[in-house]
Coordinates of C-alpha atoms and ligand atoms in Angstrom, one line a residue:
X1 CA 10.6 5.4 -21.1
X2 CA 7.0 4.4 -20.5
X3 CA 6.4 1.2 -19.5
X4 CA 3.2 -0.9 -20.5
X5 CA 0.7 -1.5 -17.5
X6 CA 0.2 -4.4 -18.0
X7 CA 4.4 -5.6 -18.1
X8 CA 4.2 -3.8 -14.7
X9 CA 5.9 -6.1 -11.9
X10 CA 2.9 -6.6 -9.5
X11 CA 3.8 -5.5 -5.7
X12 CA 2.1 -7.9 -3.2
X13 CA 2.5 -6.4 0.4
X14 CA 1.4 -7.6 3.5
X15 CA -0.5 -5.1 6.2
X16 CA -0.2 -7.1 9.7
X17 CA -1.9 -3.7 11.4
X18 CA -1.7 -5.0 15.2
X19 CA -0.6 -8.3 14.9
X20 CA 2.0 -10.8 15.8
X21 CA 4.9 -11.0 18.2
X22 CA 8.5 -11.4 17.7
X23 CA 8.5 -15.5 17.6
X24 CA 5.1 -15.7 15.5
X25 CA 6.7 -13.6 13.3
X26 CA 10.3 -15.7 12.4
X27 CA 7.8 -18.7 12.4
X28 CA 6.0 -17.0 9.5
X29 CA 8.8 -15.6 7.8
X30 CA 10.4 -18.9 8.1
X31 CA 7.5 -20.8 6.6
X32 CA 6.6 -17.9 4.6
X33 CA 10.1 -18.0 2.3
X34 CA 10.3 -21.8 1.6
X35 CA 6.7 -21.2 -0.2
X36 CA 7.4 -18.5 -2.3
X37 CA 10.8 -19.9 -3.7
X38 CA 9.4 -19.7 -7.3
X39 CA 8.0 -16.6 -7.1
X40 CA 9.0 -14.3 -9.2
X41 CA 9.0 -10.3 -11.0
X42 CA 7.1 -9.4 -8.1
X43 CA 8.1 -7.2 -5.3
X44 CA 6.9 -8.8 -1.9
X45 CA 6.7 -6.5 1.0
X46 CA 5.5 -7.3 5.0
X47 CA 4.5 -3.9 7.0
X48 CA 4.7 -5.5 10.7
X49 CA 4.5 -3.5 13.2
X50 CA 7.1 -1.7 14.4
X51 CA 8.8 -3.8 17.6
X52 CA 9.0 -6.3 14.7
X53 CA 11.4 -4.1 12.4
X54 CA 14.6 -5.2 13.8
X55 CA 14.4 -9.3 14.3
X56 CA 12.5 -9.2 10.8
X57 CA 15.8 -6.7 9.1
X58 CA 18.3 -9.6 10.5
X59 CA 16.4 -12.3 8.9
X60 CA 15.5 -10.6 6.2
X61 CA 18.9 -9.6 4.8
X62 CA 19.1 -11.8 2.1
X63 CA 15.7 -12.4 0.8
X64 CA 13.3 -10.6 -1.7
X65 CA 11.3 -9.6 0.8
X66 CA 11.3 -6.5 1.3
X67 CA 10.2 -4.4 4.9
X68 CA 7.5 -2.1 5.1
X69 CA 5.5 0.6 8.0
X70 CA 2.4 0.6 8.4
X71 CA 2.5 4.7 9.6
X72 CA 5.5 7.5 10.2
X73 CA 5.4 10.9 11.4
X74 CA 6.2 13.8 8.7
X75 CA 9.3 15.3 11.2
X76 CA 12.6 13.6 10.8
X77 CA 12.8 14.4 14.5
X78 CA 11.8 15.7 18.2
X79 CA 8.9 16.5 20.6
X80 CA 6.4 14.0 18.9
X81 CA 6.2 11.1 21.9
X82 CA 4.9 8.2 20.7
X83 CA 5.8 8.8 17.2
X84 CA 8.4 7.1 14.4
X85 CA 10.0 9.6 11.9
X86 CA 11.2 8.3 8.2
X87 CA 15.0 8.7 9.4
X88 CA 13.7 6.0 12.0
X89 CA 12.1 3.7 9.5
X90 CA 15.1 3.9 7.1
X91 CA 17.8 3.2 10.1
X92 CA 15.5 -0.3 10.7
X93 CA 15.9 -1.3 6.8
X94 CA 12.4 -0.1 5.6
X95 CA 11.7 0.7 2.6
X96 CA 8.3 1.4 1.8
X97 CA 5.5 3.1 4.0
X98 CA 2.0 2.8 4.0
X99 CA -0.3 6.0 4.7
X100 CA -3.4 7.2 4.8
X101 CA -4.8 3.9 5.4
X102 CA -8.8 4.0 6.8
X103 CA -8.2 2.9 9.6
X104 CA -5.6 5.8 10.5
X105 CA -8.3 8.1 9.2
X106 CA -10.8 6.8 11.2
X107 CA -10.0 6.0 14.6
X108 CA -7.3 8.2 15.0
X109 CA -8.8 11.6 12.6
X110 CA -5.8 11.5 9.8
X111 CA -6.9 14.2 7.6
X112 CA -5.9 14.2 3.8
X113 CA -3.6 17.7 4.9
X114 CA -1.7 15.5 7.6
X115 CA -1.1 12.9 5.0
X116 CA 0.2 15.0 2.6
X117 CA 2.9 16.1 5.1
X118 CA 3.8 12.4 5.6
X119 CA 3.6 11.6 1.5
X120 CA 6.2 14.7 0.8
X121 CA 8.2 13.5 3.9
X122 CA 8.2 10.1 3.0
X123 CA 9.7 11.1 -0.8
X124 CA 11.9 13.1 0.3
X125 CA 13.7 10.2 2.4
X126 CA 13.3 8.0 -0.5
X127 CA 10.8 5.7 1.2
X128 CA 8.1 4.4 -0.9
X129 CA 4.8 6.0 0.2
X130 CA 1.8 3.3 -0.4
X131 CA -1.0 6.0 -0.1
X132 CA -4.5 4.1 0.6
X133 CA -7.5 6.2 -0.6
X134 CA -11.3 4.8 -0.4
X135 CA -14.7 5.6 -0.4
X136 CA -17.4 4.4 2.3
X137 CA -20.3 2.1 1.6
X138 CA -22.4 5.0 2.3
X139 CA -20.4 7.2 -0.4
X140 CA -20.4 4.3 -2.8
X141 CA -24.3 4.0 -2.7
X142 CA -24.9 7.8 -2.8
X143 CA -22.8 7.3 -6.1
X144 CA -19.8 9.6 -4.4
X145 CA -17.0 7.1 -5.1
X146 CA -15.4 9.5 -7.8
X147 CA -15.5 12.6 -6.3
X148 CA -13.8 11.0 -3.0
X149 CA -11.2 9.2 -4.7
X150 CA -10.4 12.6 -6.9
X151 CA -10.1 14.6 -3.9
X152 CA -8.1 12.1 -1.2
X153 CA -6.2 11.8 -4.2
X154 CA -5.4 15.5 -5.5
X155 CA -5.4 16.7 -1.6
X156 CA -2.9 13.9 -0.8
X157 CA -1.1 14.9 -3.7
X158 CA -0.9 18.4 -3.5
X159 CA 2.3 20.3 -3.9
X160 CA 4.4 17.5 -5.0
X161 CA 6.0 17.7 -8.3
X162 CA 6.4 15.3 -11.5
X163 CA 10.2 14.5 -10.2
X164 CA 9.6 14.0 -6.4
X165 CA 6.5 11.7 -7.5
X166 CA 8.4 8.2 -9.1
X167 CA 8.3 6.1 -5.9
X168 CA 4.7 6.4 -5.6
X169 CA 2.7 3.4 -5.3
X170 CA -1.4 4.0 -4.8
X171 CA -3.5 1.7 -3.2
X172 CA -7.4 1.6 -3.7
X173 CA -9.2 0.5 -0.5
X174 CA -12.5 1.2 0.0
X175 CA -13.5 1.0 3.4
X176 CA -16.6 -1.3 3.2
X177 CA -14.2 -4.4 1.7
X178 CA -11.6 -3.3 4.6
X179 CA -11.6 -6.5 7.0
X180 CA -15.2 -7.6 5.7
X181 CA -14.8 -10.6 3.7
X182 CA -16.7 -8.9 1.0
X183 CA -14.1 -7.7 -2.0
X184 CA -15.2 -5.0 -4.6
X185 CA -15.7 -7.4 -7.7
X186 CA -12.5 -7.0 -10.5
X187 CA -14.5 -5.2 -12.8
X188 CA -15.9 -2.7 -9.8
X189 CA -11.9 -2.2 -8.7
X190 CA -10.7 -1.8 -12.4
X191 CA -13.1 1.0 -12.8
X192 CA -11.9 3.0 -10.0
X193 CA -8.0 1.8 -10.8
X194 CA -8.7 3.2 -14.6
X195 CA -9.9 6.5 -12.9
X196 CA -7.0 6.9 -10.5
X197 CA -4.8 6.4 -13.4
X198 CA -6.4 9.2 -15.8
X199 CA -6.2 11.3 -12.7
X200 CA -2.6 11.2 -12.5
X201 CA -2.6 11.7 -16.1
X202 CA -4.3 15.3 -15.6
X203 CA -2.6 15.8 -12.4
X204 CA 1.3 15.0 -13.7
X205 CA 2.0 13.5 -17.5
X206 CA 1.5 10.0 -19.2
X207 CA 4.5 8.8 -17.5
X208 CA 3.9 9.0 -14.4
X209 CA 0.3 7.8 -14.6
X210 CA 1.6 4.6 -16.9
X211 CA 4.3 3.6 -14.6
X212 CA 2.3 4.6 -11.5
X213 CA 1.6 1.4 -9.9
X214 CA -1.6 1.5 -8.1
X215 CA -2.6 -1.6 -6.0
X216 CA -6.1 -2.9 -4.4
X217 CA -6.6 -3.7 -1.2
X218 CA -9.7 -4.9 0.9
X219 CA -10.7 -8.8 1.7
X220 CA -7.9 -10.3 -1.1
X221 CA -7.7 -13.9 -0.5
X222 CA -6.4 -16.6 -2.4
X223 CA -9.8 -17.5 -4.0
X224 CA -9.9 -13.9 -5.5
X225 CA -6.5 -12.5 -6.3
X226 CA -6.3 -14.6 -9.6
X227 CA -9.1 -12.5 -10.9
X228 CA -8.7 -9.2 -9.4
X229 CA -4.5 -9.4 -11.1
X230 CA -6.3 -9.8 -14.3
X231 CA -7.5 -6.2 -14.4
X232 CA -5.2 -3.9 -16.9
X233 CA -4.8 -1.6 -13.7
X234 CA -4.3 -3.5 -11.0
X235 CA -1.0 -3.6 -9.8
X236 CA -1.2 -5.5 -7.2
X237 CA -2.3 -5.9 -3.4
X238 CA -2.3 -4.7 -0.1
X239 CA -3.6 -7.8 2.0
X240 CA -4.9 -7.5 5.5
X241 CA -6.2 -10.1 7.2
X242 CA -5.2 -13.0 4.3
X243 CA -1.5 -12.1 4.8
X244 CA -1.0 -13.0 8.4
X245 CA -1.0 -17.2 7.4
X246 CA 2.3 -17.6 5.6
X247 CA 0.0 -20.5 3.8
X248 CA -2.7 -17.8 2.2
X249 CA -0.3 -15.1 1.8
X250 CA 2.2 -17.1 0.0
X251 CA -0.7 -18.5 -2.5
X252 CA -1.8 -15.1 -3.0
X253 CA 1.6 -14.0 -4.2
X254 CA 2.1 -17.0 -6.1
X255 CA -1.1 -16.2 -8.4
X256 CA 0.2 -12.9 -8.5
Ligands
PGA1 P1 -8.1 -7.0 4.7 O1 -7.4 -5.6 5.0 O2 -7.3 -7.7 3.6 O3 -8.2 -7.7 6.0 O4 -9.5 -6.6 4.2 C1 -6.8 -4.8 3.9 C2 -6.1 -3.6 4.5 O5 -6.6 -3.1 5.5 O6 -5.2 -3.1 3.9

């Protein structure tokens, strides 16, 4: 059955990226639960990093929120040093991944082939891949935007079928509102959310791309999330730096 976008339940996930010790982060969970008591049919997920996984499991037992990586390796196991596999990030009670994200592209060359690896890998363990694509500023001015998003998108994409592809979630970051303070405007985001959703229309069938839930992330904040959740296709958030005060990220998932 095909759900209607807009009866979607919105997924509102925190990206700490390098942040936060073990005691900063059962102060914020602590703080963080008593304000979203009321929240509710939305899925609220924090990606820590990953010395955090284990106090924040134990804490996390009984709540709705719900753990998240911010990176894995594609092998379930082996010679990779320095490396986490899926088999890892399931043991530690995670249950969705992020990947792809810029900054993984940028700083440390993540190629759409290598994330593909990691999106197939990530299925089959039945972890919820959150695969961040984005165009640069420089992309967006030389009016590039759609032909990047198509091909992260259909490169990330490639070889998986309509049955491995349900627990997908895609997140639209581009890079220039990425940590900037400057979000792309609702209407600007909506556009490329639309596009990503008619691609998964040609890629796989109307089912997927109507249940697909496909999220926005760059500089949300509590002053703009009311607007950007009123887009038809925008499913939600991935929040940076907004989500690392309990105070901002809990507003934010309350609007949503
Ligand atoms: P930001 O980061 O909210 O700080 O812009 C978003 C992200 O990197 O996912």
């Amino acid at each position: 059955m095909t759900m209607s976008i807009s009866k979607m339940k919105a997924l509102i996930a925190a990206n700490w990226k390098m942040n936060k010790d073990i005691k900063e982060a059962v102060s914020f969970v602590k703080s963080f639960e008593k304000l979203i008591k009321n929240a509710k049919n939305i899925d609220i997920v924090i990606c820590p990093p990953f010395t955090l996984f284990s106090e924040l499991n134990q804490l996390l037992k009984n709540s709705k929120i719900k753990l998240g990586a911010q990176n894995m390796h594609f092998e379930d196991k082996g010679t990779f040093t320095g490396e986490i596999s899926p088999l890892m990030l399931k043991d530690a009670g995670c249950e969705y991944v992020i990947l792809g994200h810029s900054e993984r592209r940028q700083y440390f060359n993540e190629t759409d082939d290598l994330i593909n690896k990691k999106v197939k890998s990530a299925l089959r363990h039945n972890l919820k891949p959150i695969l961040c694509i984005g165009e640069t500023l420089q992309q967006r001015d030389n009016n590039k935007t759609r032909e990047i998003i198509e091909n992260q998108l259909i490169n990330c994409l490639n070889d998986i079928n309509e049955n491995e592809i349900k627990n997908l979630v895609v997140a639209y970051e581009p890079v220039w509102a990425i940590g900037t303070g400057k979000n792309a405007a609702p209407e600007q985001a909506e556009e490329v959310h639309k596009f990503i959703r008619s691609l998964l229309l040609k890629i796989y069938n109307k089912k997927i791309s109507d249940n697909a839930r496909i999220i926005y992330g760059g500089s949300v904040k509590p002053e703009n999330i009311k607007c950007l959740m009123k887009m038809k296709n925008i499913n939600g958030t991935l929040v940076g730096g907004a989500s690392l005060d309990p105070k901002s990220f809990a507003e934010i998932c309350n609007a949503a």
